[in-house]
Tab-separated table of C-alpha atoms in Angstrom:
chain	number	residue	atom	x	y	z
Z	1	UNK	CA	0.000	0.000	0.000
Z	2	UNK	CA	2.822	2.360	0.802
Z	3	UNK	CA	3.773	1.797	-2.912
Z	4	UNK	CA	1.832	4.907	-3.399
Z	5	UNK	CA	4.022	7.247	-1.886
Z	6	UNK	CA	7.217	7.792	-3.724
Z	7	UNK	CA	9.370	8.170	-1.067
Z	8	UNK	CA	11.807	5.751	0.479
Z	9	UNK	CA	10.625	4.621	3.288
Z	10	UNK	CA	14.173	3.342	5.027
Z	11	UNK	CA	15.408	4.185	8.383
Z	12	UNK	CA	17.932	6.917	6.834
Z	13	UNK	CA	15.290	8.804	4.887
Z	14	UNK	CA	12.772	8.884	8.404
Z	15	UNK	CA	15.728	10.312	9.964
Z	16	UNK	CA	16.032	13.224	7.837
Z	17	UNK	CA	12.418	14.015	7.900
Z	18	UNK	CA	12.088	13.942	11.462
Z	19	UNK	CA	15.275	16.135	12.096
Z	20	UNK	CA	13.596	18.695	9.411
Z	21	UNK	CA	10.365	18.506	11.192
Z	22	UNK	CA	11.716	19.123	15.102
Z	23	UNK	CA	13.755	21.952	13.459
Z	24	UNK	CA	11.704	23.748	11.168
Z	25	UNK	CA	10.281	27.747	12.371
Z	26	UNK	CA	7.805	29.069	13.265
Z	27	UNK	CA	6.513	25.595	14.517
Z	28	UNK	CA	7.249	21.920	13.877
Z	29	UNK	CA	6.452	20.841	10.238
Z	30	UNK	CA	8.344	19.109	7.138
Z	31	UNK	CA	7.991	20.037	3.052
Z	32	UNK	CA	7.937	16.853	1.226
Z	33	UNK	CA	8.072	17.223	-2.647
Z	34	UNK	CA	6.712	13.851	-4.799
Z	35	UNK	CA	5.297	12.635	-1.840
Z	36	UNK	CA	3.038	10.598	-4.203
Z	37	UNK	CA	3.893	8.377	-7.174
Z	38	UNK	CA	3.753	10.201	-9.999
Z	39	UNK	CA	0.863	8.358	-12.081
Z	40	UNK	CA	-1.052	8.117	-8.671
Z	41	UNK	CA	-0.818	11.918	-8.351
Z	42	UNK	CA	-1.916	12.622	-12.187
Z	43	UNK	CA	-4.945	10.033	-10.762
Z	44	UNK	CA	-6.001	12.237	-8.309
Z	45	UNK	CA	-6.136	15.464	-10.042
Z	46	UNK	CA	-8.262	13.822	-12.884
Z	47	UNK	CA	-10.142	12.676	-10.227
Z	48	UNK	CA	-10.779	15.982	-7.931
Z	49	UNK	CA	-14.368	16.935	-7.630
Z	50	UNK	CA	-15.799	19.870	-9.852
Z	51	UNK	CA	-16.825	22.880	-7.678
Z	52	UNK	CA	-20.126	22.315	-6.089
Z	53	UNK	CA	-22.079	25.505	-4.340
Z	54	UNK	CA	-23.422	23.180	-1.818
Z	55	UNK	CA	-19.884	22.003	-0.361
Z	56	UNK	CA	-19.439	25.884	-0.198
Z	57	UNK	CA	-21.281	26.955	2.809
Z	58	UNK	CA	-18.847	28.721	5.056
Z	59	UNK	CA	-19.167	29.076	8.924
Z	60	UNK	CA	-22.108	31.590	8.965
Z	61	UNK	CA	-23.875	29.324	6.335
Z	62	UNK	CA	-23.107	31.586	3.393
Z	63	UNK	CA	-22.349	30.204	0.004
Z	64	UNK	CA	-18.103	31.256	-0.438
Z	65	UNK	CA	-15.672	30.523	-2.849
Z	66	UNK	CA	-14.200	27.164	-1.131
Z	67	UNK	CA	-15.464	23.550	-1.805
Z	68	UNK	CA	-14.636	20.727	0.985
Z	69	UNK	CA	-15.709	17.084	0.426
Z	70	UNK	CA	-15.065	15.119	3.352
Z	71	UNK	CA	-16.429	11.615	1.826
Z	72	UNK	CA	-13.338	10.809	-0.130
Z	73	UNK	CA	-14.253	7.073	-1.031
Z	74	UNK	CA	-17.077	8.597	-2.831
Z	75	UNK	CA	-14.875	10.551	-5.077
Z	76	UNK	CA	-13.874	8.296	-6.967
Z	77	UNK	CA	-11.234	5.032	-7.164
Z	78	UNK	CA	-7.798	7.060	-7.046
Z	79	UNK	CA	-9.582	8.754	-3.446
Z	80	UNK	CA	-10.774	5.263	-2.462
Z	81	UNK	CA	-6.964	4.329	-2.534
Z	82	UNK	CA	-5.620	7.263	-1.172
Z	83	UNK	CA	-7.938	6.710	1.577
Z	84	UNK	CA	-7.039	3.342	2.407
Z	85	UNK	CA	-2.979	4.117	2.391
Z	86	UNK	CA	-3.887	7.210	4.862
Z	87	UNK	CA	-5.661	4.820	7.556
Z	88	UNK	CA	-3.496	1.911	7.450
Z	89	UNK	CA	-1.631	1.385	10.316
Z	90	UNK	CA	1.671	1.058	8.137
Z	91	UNK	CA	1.265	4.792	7.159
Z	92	UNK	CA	0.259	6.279	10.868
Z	93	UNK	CA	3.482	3.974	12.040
Z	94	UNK	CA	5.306	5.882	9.306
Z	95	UNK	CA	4.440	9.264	10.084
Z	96	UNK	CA	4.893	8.707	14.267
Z	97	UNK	CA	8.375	8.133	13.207
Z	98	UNK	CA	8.815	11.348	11.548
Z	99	UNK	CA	7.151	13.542	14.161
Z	100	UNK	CA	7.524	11.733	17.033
Z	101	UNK	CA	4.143	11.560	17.886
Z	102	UNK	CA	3.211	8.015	18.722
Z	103	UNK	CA	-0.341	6.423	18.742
Z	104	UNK	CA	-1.642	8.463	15.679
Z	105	UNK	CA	-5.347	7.989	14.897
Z	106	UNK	CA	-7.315	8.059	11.210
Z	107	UNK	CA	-10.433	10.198	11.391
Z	108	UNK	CA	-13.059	8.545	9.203
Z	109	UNK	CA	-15.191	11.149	9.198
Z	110	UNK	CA	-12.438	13.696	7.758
Z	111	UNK	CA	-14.193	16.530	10.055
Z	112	UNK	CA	-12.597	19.980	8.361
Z	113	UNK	CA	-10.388	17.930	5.991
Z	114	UNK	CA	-11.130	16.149	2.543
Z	115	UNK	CA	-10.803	17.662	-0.777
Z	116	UNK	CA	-10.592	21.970	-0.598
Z	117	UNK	CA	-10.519	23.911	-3.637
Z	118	UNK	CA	-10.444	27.412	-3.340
Z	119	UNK	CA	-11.291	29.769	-6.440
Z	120	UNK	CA	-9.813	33.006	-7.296
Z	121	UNK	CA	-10.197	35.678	-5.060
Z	122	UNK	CA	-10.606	33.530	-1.804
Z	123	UNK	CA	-8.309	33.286	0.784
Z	124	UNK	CA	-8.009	31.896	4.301
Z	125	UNK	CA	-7.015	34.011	7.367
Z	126	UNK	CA	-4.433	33.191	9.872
Z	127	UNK	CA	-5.711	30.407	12.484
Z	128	UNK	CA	-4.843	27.939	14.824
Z	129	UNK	CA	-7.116	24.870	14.589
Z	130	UNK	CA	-9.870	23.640	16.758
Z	131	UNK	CA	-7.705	21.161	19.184
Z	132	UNK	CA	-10.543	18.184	19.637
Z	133	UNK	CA	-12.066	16.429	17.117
Z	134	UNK	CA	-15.776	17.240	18.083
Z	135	UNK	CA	-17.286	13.728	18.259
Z	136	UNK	CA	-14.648	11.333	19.335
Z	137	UNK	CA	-12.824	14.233	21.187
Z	138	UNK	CA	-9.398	13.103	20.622
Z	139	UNK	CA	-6.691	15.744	20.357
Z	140	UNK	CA	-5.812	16.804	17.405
Z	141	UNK	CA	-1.958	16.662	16.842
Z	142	UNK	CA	-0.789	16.923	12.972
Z	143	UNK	CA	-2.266	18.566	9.619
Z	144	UNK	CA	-1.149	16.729	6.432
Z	145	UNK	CA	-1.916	18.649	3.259
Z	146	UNK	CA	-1.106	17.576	-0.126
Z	147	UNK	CA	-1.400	19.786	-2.874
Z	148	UNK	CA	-2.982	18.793	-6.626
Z	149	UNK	CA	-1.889	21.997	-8.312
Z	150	UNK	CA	-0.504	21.107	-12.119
Z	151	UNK	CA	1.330	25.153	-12.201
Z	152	UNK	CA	1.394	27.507	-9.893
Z	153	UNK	CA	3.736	30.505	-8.748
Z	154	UNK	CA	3.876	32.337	-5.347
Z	155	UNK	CA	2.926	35.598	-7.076
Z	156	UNK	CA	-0.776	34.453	-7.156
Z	157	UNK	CA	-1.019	34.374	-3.965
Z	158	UNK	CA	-2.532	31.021	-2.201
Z	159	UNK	CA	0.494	30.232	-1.155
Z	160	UNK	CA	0.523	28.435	2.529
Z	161	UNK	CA	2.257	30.366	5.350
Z	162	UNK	CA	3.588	29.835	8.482
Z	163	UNK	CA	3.487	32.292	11.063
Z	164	UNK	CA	5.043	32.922	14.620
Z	165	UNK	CA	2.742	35.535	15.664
Z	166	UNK	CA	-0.279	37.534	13.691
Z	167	UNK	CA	-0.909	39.714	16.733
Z	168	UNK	CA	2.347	41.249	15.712
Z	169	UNK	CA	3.466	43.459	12.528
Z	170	UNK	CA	7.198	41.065	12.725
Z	171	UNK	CA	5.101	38.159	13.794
Z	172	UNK	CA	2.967	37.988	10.977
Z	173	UNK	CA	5.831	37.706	8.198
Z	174	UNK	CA	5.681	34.201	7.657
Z	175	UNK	CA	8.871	32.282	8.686
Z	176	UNK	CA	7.554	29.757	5.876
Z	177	UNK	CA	5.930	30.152	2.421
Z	178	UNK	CA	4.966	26.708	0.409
Z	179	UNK	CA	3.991	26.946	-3.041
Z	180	UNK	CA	1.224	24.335	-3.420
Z	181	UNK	CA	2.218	22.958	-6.555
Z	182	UNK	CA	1.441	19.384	-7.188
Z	183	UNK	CA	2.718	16.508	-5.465
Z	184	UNK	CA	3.725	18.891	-3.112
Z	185	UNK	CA	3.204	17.680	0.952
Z	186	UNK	CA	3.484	19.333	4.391
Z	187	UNK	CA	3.137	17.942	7.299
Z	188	UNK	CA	2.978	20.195	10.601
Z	189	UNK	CA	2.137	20.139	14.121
Z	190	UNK	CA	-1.160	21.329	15.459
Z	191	UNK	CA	-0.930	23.478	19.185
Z	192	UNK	CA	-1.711	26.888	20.235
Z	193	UNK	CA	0.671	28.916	18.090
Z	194	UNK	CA	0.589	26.886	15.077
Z	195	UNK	CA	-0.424	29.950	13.043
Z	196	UNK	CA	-1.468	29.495	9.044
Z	197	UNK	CA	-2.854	30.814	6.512
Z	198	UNK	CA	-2.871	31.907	2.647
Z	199	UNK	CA	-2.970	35.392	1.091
Z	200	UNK	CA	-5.965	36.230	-1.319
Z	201	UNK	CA	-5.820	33.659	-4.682
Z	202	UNK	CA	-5.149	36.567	-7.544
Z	203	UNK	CA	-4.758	34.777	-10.960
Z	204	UNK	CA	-3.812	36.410	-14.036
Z	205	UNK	CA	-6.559	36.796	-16.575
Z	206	UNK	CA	-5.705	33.979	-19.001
Z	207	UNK	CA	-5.289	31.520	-15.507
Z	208	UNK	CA	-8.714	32.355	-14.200
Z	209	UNK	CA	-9.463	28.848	-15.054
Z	210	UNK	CA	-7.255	27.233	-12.266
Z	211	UNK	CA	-8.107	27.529	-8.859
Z	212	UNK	CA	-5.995	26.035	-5.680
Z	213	UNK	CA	-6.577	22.354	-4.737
Z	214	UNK	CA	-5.322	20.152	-2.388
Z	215	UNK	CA	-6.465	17.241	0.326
Z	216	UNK	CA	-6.461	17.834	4.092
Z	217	UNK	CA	-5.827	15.432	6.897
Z	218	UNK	CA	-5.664	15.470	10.532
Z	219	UNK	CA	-4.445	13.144	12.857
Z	220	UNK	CA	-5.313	12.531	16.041
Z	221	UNK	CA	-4.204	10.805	19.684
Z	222	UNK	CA	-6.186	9.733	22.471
Z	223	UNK	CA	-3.918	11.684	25.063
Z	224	UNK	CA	-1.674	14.526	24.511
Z	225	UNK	CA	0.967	16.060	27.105
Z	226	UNK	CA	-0.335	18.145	29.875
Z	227	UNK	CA	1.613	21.046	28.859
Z	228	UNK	CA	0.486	21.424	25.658
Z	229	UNK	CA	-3.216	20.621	26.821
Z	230	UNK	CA	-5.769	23.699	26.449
Z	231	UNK	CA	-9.702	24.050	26.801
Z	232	UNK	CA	-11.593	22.824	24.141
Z	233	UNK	CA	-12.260	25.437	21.435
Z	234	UNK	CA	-13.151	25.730	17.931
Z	235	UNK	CA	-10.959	27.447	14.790
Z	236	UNK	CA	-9.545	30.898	16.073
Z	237	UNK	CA	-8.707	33.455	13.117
Z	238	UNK	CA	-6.929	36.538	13.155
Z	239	UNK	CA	-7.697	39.048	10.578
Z	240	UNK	CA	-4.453	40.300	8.569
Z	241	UNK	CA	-3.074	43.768	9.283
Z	242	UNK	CA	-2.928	46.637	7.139
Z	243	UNK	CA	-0.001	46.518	4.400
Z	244	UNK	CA	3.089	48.147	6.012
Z	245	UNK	CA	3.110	50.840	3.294
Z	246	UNK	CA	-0.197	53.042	5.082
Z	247	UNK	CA	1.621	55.045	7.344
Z	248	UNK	CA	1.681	59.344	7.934
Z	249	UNK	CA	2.487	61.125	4.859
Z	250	UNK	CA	1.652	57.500	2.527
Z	251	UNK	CA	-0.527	58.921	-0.696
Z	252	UNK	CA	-3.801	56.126	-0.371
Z	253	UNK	CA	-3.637	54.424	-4.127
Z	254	UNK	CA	-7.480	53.222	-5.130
Z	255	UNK	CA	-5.734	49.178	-4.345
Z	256	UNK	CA	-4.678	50.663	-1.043
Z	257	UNK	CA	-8.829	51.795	-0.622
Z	258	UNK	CA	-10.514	48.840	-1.500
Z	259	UNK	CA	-8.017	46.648	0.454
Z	260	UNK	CA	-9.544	48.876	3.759
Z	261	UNK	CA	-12.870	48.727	2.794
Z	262	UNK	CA	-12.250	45.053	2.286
Z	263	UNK	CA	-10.905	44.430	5.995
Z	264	UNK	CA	-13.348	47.070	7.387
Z	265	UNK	CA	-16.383	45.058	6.074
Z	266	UNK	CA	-14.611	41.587	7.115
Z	267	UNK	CA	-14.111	42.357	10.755
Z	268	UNK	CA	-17.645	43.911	10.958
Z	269	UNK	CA	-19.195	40.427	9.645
Z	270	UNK	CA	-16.412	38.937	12.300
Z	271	UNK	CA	-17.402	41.103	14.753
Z	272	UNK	CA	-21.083	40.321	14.150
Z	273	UNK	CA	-20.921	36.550	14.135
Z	274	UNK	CA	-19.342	36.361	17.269
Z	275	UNK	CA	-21.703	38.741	18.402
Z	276	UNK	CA	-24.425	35.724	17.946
Z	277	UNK	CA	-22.177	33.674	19.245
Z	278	UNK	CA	-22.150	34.942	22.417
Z	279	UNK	CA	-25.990	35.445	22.361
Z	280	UNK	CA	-26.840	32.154	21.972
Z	281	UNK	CA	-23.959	31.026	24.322
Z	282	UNK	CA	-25.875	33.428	27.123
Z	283	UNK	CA	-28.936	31.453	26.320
Z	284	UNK	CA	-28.088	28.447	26.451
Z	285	UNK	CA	-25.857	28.872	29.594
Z	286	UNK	CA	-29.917	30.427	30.757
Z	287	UNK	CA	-32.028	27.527	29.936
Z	288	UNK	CA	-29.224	25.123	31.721
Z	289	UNK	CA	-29.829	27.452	34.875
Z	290	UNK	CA	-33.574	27.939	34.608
Z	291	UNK	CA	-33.913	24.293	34.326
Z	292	UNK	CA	-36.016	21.767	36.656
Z	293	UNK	CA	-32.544	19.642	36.427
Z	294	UNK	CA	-29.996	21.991	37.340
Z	295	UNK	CA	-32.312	23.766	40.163
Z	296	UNK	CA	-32.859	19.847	41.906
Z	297	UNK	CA	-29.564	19.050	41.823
Z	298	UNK	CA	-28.992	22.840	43.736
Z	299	UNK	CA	-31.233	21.877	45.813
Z	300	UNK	CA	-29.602	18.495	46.422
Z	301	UNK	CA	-26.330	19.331	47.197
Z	302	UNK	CA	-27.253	21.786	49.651
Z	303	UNK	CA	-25.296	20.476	52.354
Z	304	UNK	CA	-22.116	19.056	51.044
Z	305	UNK	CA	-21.582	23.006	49.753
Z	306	UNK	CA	-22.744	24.213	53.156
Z	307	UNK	CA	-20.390	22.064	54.956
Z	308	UNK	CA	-17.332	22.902	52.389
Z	309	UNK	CA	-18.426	26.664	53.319
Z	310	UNK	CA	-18.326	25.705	56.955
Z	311	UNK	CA	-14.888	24.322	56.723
Z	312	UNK	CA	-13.654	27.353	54.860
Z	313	UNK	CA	-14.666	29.528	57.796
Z	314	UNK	CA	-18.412	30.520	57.335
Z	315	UNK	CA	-19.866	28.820	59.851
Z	316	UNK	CA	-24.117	27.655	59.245
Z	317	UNK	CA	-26.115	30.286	60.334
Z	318	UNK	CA	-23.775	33.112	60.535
Z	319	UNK	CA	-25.397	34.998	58.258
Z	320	UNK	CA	-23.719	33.566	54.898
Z	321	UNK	CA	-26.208	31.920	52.351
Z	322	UNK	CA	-26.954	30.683	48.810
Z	323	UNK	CA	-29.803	32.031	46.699
């Protein structure tokens, strides 16, 4: 099965992977060029799935300009193949030897990943990843992303990027910029300050036609190390900043005033959708509190919180209660 990838799979070439993952900035990852056999890659791209509005329905449920299919074995026989190398335990073995990260997991259910293809004009702020998968709620430890791309040059933009930090005007320069031309792999860590993104797609008029593909997989493990262990939380993006050029005494070009407007408009439809967010976080925190449930089981532990009060130094009846 590992026929498919057209790498060497010996002890020497895992060696060299895993010393270019654990050393790579901003964060732990690896670039691995033909990481598929060559006729299996052409495969795939004949293959890949035609755009389809109805994979396009973005977090607010609006219809964008990026397609994700998460049933690849429905895609067709290439996908079916490329599914089966990706869950065998052969491959997981092979890729906790180049990250170090033991006890890898397949996700069946491809939650976020399959096939993306993003048209021109679309691109994808900078984010760290939601860190449990939300039904099995392992942790969520690696992103593999192979790109199906037959040209492609960084001046289109798309490009993937690593960041340290895009709170920051040094911090969002990406210490890492991969072209996603075909065949093309990376393989990175998933944590707190795994920071990524792509600048807006911008093709030239005769390349319209193209648009940036790839397949997305994340791995998973049933534990993870304390220290790198946060809450439970979903996608967090941070809007880009302003181009380094608008600054006192900079002449605003018309690019310069649409790319405002355009970041201006975003973070108000940010702003607003977390805005609902939090609205319907209130009420649901509301019902749990206004519920028959919750107020029994108040009412039911009554004394084990008066008797922890007690011990704390509020004494029954000296005046200290609970509504």
């Amino acid at each position: 099965m590992l026929a498919l990838l057209d790498q060497a799979i010996d002890d020497e070439r895992v060696l060299e992977l895993n010393r270019e993952f654990t050393s790579s900035p901003p964060f732990r990852h690896v670039i691995i060029d033909q990481f598929l056999a060559a006729e299996f890659c052409r495969q795939l791209m004949a293959e890949f799935p035609s755009f389809d509005t109805t994979h396009a329905l973005n977090e607010r449920g609006e219809t964008g300009r990026k397609a994700v299919v998460t049933d690849l074995e429905r895609v067709g026989p290439a996908y079916a193949r490329f599914d089966q190398v990706i869950r065998s335990p052969e491959f997981l073995a092979l890729i906790g030897r180049i990250t170090g990260i033991r006890n890898l997991l397949y996700d069946p259910e491809y939650v976020g990943g399959g096939t993306h293809e993003n048209l021109d004009g679309q691109e994808l702020d900078s984010h760290v990843d939601f860190n449990y998968h939300p039904s099995r709620q392992w942790h969520r430890r690696l992103n593999l992303i192979v790109f199906l791309n037959p040209e492609w040059v960084e001046e289109w933009g798309g490009c993937l990027e690593l960041l340290p930090d895009p709170w920051t005007p040094d911090g969002a320069r990406p210490a890492a910029v991969v072209v996603p031309i075909a065949n093309r792999a990376v393989l990175f860590e998933t944590n707190e300050h795994s920071w990524h993104g792509f600048r807006r797609i911008q093709l030239p008029d005769d390349k319209t036609h193209l648009s940036r593909r790839s397949i997305a997989v994340y791995f998973y493990t049933k534990a993870r190390p304390e220290s790198e262990t946060e809450a439970s939380h979903g996608t967090l993006y941070v809007h880009r900043q302003l181009g380094e050029q608008v600054r006192a005494g900079y002449t605003l070009r018309p690019e310069d005033v649409d790319e405002i407007r355009t970041l201006l408009a975003r973070r108000d439809v940010h702003m607003k959708f977390l805005y609902e967010r939090e609205l319907e976080f209130s009420r649901v925190i509301s019902g749990i509190l206004k519920s028959p449930s919750f107020r029994l089981g108040r009412a039911l532990t009554w004394p084990a919180r008066a008797i922890r009060r007690w011990k704390g130094g509020a004494a029954p009846g000296s005046g200290s209660h609970e509504n």
